[in-house]
PDB file of C-alpha atoms and ligand atoms in Angstrom:
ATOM      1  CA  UNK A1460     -27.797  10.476  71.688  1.00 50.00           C
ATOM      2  CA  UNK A1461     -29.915   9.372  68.537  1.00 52.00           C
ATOM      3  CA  UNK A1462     -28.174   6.586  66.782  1.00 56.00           C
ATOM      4  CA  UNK A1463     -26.466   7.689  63.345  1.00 61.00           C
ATOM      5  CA  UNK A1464     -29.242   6.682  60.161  1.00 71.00           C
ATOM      6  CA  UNK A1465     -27.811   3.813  57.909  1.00 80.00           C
ATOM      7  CA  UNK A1466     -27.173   4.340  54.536  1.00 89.00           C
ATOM      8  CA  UNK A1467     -29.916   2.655  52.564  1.00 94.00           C
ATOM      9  CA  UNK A1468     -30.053   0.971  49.217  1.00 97.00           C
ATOM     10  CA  UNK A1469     -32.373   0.881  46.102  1.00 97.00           C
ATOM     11  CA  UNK A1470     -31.718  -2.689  44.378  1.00 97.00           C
ATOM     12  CA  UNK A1471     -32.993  -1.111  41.258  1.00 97.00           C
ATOM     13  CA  UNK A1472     -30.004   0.633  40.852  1.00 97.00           C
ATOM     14  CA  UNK A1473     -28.063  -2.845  40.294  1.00 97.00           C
ATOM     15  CA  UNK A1474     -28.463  -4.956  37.359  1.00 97.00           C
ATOM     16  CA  UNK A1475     -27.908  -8.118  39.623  1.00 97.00           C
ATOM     17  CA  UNK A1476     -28.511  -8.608  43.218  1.00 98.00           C
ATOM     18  CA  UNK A1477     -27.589 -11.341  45.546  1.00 98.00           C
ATOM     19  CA  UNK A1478     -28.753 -12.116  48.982  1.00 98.00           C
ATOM     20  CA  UNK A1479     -27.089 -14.832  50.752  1.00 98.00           C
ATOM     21  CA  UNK A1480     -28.848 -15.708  54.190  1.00 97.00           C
ATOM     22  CA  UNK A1481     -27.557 -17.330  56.637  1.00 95.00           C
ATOM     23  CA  UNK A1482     -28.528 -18.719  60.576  1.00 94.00           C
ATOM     24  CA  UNK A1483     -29.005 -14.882  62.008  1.00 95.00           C
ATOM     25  CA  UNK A1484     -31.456 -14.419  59.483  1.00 97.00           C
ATOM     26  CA  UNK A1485     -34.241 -16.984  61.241  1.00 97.00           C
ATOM     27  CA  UNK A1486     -32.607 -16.326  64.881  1.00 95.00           C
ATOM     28  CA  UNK A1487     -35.389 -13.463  65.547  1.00 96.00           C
ATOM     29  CA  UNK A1488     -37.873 -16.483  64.320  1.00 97.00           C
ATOM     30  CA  UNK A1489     -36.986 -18.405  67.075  1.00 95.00           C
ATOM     31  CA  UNK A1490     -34.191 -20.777  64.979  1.00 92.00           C
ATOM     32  CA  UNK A1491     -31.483 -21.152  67.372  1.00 83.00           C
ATOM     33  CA  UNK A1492     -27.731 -19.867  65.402  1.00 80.00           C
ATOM     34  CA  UNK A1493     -24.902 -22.433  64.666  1.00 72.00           C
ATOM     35  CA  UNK A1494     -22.473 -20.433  66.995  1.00 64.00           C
ATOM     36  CA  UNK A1495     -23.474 -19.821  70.639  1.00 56.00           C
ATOM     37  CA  UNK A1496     -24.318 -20.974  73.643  1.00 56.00           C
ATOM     38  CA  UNK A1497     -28.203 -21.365  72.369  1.00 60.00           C
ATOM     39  CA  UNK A1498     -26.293 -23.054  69.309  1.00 65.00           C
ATOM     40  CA  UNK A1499     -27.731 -26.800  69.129  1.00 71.00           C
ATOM     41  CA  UNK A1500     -24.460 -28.512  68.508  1.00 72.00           C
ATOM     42  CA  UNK A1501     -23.668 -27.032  72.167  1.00 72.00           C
ATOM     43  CA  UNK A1502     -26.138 -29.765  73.447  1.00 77.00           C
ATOM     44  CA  UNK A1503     -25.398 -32.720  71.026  1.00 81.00           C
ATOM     45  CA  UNK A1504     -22.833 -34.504  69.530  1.00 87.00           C
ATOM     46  CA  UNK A1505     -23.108 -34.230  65.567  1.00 89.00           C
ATOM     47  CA  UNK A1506     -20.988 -38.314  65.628  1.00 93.00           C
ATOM     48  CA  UNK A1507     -24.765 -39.023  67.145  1.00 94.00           C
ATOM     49  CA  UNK A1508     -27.111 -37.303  64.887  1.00 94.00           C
ATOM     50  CA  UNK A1509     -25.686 -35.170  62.341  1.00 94.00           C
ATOM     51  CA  UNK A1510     -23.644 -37.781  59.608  1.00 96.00           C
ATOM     52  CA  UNK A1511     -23.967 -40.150  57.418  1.00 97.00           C
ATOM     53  CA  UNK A1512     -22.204 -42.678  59.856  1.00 97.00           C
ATOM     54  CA  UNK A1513     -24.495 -41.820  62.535  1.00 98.00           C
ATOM     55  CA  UNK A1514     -27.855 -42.531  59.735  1.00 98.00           C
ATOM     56  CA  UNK A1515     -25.623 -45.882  58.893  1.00 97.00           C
ATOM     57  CA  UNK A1516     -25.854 -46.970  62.818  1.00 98.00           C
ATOM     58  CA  UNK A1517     -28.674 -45.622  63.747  1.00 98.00           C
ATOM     59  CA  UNK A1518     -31.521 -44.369  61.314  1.00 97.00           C
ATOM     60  CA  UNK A1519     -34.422 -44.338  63.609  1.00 96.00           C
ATOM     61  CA  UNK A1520     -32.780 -42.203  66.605  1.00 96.00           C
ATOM     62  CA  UNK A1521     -31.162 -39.831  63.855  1.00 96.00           C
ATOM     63  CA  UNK A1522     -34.845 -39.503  61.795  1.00 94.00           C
ATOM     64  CA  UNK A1523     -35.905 -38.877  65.874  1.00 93.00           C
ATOM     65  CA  UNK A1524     -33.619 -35.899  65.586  1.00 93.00           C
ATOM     66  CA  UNK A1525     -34.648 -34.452  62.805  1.00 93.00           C
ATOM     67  CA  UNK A1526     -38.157 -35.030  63.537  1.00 91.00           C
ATOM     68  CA  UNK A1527     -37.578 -32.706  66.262  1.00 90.00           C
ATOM     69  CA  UNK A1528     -35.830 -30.106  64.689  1.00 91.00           C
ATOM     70  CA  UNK A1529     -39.006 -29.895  62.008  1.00 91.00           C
ATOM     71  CA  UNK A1530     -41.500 -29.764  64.715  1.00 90.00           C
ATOM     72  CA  UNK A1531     -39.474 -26.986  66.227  1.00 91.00           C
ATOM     73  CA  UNK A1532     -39.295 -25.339  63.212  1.00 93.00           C
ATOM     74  CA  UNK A1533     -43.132 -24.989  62.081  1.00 91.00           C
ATOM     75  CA  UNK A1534     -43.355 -23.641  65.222  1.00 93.00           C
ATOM     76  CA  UNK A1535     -41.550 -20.524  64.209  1.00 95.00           C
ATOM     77  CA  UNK A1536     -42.670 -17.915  61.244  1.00 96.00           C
ATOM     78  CA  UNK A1537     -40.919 -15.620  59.417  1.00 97.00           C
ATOM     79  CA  UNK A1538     -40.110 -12.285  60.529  1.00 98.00           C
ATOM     80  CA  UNK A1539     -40.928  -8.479  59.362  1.00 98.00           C
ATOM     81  CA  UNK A1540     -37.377  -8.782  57.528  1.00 98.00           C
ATOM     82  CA  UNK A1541     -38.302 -12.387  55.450  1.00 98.00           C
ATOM     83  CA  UNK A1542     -41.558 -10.540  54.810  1.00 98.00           C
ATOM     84  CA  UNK A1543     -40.015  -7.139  53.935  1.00 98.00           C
ATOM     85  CA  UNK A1544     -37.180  -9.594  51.211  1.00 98.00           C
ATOM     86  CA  UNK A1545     -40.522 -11.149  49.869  1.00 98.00           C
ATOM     87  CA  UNK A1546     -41.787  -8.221  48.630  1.00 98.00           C
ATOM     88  CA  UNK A1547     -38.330  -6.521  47.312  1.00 98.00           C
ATOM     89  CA  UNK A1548     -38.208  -9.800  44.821  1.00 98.00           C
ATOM     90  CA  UNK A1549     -41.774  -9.854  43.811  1.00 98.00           C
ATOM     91  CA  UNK A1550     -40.963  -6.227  42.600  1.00 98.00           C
ATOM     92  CA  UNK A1551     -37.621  -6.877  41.443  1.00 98.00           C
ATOM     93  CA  UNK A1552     -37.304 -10.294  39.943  1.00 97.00           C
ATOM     94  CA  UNK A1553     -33.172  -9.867  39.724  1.00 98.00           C
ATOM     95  CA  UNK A1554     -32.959 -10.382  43.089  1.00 98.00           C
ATOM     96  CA  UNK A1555     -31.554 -13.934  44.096  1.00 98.00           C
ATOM     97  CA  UNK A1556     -31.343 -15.598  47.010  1.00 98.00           C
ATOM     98  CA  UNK A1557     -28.749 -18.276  48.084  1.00 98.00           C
ATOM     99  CA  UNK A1558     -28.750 -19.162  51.637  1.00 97.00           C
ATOM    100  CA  UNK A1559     -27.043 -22.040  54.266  1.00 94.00           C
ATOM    101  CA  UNK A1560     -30.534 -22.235  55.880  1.00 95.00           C
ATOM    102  CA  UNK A1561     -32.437 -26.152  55.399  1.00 95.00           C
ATOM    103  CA  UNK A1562     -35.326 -24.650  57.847  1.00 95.00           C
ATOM    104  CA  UNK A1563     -37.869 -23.390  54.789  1.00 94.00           C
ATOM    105  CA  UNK A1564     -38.447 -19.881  56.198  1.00 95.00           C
ATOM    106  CA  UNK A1565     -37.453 -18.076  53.416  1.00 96.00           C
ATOM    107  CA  UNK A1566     -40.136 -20.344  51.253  1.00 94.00           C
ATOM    108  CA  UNK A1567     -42.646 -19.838  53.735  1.00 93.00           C
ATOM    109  CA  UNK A1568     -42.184 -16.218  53.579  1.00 96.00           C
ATOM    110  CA  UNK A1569     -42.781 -16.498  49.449  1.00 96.00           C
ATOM    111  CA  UNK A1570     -39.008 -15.947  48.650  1.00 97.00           C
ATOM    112  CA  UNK A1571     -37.848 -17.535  46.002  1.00 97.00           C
ATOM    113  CA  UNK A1572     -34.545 -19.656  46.805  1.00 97.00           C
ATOM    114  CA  UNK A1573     -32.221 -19.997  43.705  1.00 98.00           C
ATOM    115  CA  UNK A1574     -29.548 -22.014  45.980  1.00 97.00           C
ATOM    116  CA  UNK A1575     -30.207 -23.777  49.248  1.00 96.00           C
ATOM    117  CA  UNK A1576     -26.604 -24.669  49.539  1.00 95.00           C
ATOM    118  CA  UNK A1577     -27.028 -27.199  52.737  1.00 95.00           C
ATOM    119  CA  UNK A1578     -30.294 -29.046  51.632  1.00 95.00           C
ATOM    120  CA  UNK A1579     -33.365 -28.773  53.603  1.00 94.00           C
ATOM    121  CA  UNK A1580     -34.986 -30.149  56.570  1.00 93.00           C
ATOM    122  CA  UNK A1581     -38.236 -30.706  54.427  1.00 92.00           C
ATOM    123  CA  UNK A1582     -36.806 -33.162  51.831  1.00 91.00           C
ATOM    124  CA  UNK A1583     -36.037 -36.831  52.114  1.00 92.00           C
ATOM    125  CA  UNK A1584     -33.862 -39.517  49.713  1.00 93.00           C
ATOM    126  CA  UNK A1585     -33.490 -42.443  48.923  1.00 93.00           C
ATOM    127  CA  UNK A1586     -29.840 -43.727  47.753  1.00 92.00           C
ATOM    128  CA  UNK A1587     -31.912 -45.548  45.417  1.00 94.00           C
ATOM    129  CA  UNK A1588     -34.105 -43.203  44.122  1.00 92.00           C
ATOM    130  CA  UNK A1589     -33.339 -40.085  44.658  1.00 89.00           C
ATOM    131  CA  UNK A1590     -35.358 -36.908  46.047  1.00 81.00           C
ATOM    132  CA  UNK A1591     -38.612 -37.742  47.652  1.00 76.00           C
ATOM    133  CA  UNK A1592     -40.791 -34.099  48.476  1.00 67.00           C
ATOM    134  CA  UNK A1593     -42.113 -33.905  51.626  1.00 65.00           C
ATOM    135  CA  UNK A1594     -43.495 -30.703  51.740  1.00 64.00           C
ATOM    136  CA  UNK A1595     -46.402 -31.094  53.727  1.00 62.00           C
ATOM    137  CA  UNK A1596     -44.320 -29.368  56.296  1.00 65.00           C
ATOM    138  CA  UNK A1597     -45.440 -31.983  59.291  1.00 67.00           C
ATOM    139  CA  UNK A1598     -43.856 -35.446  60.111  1.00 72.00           C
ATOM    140  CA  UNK A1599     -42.311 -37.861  58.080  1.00 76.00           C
ATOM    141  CA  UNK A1600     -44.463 -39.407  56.067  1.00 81.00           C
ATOM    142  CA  UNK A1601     -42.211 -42.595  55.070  1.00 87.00           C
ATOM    143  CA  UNK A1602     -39.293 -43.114  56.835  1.00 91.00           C
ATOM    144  CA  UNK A1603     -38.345 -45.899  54.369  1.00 92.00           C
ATOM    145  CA  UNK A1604     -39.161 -45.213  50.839  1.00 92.00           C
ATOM    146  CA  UNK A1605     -42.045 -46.933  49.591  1.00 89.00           C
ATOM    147  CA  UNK A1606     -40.695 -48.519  46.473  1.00 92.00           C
ATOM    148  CA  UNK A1607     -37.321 -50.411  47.977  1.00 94.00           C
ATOM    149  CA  UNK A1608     -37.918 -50.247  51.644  1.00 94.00           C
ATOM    150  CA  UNK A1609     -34.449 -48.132  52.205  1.00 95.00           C
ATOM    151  CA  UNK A1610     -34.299 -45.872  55.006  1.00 96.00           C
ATOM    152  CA  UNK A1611     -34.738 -42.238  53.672  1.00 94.00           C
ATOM    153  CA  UNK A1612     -32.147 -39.490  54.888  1.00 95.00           C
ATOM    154  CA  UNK A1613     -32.897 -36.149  55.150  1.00 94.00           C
ATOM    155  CA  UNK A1614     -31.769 -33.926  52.098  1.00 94.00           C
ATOM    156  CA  UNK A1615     -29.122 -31.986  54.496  1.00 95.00           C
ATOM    157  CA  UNK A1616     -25.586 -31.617  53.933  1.00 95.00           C
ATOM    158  CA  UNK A1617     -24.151 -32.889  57.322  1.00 95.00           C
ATOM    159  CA  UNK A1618     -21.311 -32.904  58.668  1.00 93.00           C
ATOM    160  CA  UNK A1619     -18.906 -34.722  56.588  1.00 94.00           C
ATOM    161  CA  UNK A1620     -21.085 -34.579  53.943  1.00 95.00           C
ATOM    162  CA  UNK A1621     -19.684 -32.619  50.666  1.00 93.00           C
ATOM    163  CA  UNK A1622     -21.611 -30.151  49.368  1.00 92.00           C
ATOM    164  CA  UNK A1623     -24.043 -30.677  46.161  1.00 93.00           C
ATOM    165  CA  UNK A1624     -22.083 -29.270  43.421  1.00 95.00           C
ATOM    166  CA  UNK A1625     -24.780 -28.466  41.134  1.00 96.00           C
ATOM    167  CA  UNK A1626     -26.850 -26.321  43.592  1.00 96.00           C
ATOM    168  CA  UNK A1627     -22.874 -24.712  44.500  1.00 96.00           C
ATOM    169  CA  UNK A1628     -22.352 -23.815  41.099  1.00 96.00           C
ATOM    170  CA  UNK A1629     -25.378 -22.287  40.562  1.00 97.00           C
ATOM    171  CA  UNK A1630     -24.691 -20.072  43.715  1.00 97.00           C
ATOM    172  CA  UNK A1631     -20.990 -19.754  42.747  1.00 97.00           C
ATOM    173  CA  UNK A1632     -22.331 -18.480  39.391  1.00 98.00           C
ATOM    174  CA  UNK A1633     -24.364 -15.825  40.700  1.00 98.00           C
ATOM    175  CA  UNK A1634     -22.497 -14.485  43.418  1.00 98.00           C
ATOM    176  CA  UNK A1635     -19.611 -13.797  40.677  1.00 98.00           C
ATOM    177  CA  UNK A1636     -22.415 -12.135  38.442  1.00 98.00           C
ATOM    178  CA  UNK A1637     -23.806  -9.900  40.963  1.00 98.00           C
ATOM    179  CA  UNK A1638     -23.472  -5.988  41.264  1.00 98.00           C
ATOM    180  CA  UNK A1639     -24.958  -5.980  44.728  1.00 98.00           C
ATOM    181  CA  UNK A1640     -23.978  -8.858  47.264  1.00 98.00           C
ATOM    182  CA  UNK A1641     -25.628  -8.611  50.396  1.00 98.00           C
ATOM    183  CA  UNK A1642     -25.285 -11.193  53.479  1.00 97.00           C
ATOM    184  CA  UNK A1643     -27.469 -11.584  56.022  1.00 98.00           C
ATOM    185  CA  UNK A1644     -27.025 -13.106  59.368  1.00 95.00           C
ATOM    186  CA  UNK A1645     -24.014 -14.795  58.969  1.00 93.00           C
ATOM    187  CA  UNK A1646     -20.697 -15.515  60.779  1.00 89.00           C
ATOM    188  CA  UNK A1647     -19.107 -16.203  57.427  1.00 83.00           C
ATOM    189  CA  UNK A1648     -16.566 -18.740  59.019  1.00 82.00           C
ATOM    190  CA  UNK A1649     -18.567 -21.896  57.656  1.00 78.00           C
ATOM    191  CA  UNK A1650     -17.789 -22.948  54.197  1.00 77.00           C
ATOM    192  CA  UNK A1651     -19.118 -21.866  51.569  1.00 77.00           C
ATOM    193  CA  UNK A1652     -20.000 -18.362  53.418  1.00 74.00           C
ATOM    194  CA  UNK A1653     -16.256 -17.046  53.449  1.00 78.00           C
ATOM    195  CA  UNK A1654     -15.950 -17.904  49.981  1.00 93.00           C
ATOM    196  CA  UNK A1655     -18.611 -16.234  48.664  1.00 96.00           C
ATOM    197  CA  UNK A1656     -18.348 -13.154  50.240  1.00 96.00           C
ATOM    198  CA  UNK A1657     -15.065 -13.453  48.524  1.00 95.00           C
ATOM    199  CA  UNK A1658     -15.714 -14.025  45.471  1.00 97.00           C
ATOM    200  CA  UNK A1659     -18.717 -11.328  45.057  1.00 97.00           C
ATOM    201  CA  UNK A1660     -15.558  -8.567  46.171  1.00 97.00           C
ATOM    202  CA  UNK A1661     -13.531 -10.179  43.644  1.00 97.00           C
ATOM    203  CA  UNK A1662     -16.143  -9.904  40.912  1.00 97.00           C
ATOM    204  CA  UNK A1663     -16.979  -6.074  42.002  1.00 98.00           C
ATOM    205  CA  UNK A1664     -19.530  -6.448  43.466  1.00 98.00           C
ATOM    206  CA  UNK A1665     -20.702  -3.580  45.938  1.00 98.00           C
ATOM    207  CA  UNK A1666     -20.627  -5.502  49.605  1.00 98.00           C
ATOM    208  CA  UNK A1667     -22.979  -5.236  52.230  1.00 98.00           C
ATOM    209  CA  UNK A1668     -23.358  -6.862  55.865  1.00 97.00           C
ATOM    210  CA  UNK A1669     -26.492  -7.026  57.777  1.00 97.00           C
ATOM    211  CA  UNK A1670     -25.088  -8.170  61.502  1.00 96.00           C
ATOM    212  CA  UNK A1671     -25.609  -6.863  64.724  1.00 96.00           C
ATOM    213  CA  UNK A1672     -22.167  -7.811  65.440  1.00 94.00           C
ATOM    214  CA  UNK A1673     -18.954  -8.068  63.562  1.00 94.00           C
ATOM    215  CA  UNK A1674     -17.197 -11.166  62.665  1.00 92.00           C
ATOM    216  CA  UNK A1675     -13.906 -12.320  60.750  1.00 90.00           C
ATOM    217  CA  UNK A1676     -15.422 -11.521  57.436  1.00 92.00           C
ATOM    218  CA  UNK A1677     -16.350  -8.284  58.328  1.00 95.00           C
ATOM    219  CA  UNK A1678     -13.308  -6.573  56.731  1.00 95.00           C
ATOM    220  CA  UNK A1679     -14.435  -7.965  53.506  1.00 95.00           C
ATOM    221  CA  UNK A1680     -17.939  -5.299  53.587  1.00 97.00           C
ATOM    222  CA  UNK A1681     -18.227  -1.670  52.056  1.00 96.00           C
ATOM    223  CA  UNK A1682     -21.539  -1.211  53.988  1.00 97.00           C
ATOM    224  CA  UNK A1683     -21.694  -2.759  57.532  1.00 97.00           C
ATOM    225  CA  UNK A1684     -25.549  -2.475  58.582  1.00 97.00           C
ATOM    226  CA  UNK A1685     -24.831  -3.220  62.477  1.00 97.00           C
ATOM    227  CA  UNK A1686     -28.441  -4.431  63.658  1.00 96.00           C
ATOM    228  CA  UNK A1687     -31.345  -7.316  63.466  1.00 97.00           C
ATOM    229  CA  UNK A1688     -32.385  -8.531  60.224  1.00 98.00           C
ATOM    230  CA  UNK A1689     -35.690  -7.768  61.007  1.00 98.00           C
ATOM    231  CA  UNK A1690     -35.141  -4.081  61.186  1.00 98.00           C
ATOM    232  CA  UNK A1691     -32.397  -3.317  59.218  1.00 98.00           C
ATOM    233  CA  UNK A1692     -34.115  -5.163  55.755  1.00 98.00           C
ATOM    234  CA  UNK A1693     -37.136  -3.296  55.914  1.00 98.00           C
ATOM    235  CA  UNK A1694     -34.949  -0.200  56.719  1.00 97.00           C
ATOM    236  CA  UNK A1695     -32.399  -0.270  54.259  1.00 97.00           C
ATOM    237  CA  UNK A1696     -33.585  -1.771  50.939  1.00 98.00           C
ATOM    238  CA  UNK A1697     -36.062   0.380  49.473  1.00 96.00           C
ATOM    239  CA  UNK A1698     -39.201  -0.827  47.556  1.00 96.00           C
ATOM    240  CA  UNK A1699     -40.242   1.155  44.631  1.00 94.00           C
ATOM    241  CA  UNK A1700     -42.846   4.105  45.070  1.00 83.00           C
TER     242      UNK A1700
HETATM  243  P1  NAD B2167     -23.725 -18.887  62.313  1.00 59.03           P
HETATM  244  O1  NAD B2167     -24.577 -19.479  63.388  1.00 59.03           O
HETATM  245  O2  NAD B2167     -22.318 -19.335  62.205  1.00 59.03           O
HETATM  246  O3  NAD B2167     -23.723 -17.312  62.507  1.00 59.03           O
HETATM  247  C1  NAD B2167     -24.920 -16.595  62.701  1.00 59.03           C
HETATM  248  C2  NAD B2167     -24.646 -15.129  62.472  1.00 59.03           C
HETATM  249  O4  NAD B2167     -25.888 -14.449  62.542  1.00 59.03           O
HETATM  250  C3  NAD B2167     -23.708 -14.490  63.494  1.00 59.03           C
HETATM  251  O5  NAD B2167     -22.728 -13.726  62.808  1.00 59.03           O
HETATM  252  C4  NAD B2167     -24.645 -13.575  64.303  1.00 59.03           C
HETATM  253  O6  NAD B2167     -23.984 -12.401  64.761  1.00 59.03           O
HETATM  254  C5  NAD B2167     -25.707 -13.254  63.268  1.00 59.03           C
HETATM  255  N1  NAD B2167     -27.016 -12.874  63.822  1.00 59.03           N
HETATM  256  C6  NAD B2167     -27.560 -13.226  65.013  1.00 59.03           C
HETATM  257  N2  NAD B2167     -28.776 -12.683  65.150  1.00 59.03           N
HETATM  258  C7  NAD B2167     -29.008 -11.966  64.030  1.00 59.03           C
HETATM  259  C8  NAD B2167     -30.094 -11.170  63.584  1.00 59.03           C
HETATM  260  N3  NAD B2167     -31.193 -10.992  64.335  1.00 59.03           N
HETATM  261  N4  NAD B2167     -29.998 -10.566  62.365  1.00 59.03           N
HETATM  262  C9  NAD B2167     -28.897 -10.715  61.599  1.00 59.03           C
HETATM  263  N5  NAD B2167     -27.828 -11.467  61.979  1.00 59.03           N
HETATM  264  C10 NAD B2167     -27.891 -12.088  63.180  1.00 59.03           C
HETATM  265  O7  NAD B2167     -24.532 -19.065  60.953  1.00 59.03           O
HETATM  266  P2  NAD B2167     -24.042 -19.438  59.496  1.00 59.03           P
HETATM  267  O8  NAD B2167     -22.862 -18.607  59.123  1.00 59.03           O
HETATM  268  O9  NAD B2167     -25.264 -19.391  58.631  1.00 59.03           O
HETATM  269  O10 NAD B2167     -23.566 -20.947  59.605  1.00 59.03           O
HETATM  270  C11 NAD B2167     -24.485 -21.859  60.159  1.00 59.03           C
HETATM  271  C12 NAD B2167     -24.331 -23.256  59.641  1.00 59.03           C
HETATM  272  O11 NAD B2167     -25.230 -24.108  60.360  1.00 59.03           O
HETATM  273  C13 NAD B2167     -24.751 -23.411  58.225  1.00 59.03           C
HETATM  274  O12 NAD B2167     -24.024 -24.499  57.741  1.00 59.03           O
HETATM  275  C14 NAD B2167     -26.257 -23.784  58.277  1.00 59.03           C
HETATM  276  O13 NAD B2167     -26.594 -24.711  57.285  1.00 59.03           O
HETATM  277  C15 NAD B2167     -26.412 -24.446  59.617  1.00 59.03           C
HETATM  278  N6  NAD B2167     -27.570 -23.921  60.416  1.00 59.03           N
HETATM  279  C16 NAD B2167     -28.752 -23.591  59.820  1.00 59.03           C
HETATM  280  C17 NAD B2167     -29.795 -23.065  60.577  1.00 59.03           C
HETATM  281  C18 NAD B2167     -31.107 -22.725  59.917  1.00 59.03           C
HETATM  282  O14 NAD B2167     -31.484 -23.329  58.922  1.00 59.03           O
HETATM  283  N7  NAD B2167     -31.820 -21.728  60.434  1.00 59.03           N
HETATM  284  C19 NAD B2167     -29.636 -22.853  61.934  1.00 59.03           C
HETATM  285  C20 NAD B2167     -28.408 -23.204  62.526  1.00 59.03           C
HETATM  286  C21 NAD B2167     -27.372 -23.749  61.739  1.00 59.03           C
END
């Protein structure tokens, strides 16, 4: 039996459109999920590497961490559906992206990231002074900063951690402002996710899934596109033409 068609959707029919990505969306690049048995808080302890208590104890064994993680990740690359979301925003500039991701995938796929709501694995600060860029995408270049000699932390929201409120209002701003609201590889059980999915119903918004599986936000979708990311983008946003 051939598998029913999904629907599919032209995002110039919306004035505002809002994809919010979340750890699915790099799983088919090799980025292991949050949730799972491949999950990497499965293997360690977050108390150990994933806080700002565990960065007060032990910097060098948490930058070790992360160090790992970043290495892991260049060795991944986006994905026919990160290439496929590229090229729906270079045509149609309304489309935003928000995501929980800190791995850069998105970037390195050309999207344009209005709100990376958890940080990112590629930027470092100092409590001192601030954000320091490290976007040369390979190891740490300083692991203290150069100008007061304090360790630098990664620019992720870990555990424990609150989230930055400027970056979460500009998502919480556009989620409420958007016609189309479409989430992508998430379980929507980590905060902010749950929220915004609620929020963008709320507001009107048409709602849209892309999951292979459902989850306990599921009931919150009009459209549930059951499959990969890296099929079901490409299949079911259309590009002009
Ligand atoms: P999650 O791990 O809780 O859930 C992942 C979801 O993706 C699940 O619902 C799963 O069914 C779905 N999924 C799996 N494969 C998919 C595919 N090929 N296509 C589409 N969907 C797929 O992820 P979350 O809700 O984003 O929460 C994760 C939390 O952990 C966030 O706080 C995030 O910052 C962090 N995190 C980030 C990364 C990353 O940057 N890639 C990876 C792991 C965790």
């Amino acid at each position: 039996m051939t598998e029913p068609a999904l629907k599919s959707f032209d995002p110039a029919e919306y004035r505002s459109v809002v994809f919010f990505a979340g750890a699915g969306l790099s799983a088919e690049s090799g980025v292991p999920t949050y949730r799972g048995h491949a999950g990497i808080w499965a293997q360690y302890n977050y108390e150990d590497y994933a806080c700002q208590r565990a960065f007060d104890r032990d910097p060098v064994r948490v930058l070790d961490f992360h160090e790992v993680r970043r290495t892991h990740v260049l060795q991944c690359a986006p994905h026919a559906g990160h290439r496929h979301l590229a090229q729906l925003q270079a045509a149609y500039p309304h489309i935003r992206v928000v995501t929980q991701n800190i791995d850069g995938l998105l970037q390195r796929a050309g999207i344009r990231v209005d709100a990376e709501l958890h940080g990112s694995l590629w930027r470092q600060r100092c409590p001192s002074h601030g954000l320091r860029d490290d976007l040369e995408a390979g190891p740490y270049r300083h692991r203290q900063c150069p100008d007061c000699g304090a360790w630098l932390r990664p620019d992720i929201t870990w555990f424990e951690d609150r989230v930055n409120e400027a970056v979460f209002d500009t998502a919480r701003r556009l989620v409420a402002g958007c016609e189309l609201f479409v989430s992508v590889g998430t379980s929507g059980v980590v905060w902010p996710a749950a929220g915004f999915a609620q929020l963008a119903r709320d507001s009107g918004a048409l709602m849209v899934e892309v999951n292979p599986e459902d989850n306990e936000a599921s009931a919150l979708y009009t459209h549930r596109l059951r499959g990969p990311a890296s099929k079901v983008i490409p299949g079911c946003f259309r590009l002009p033409g």
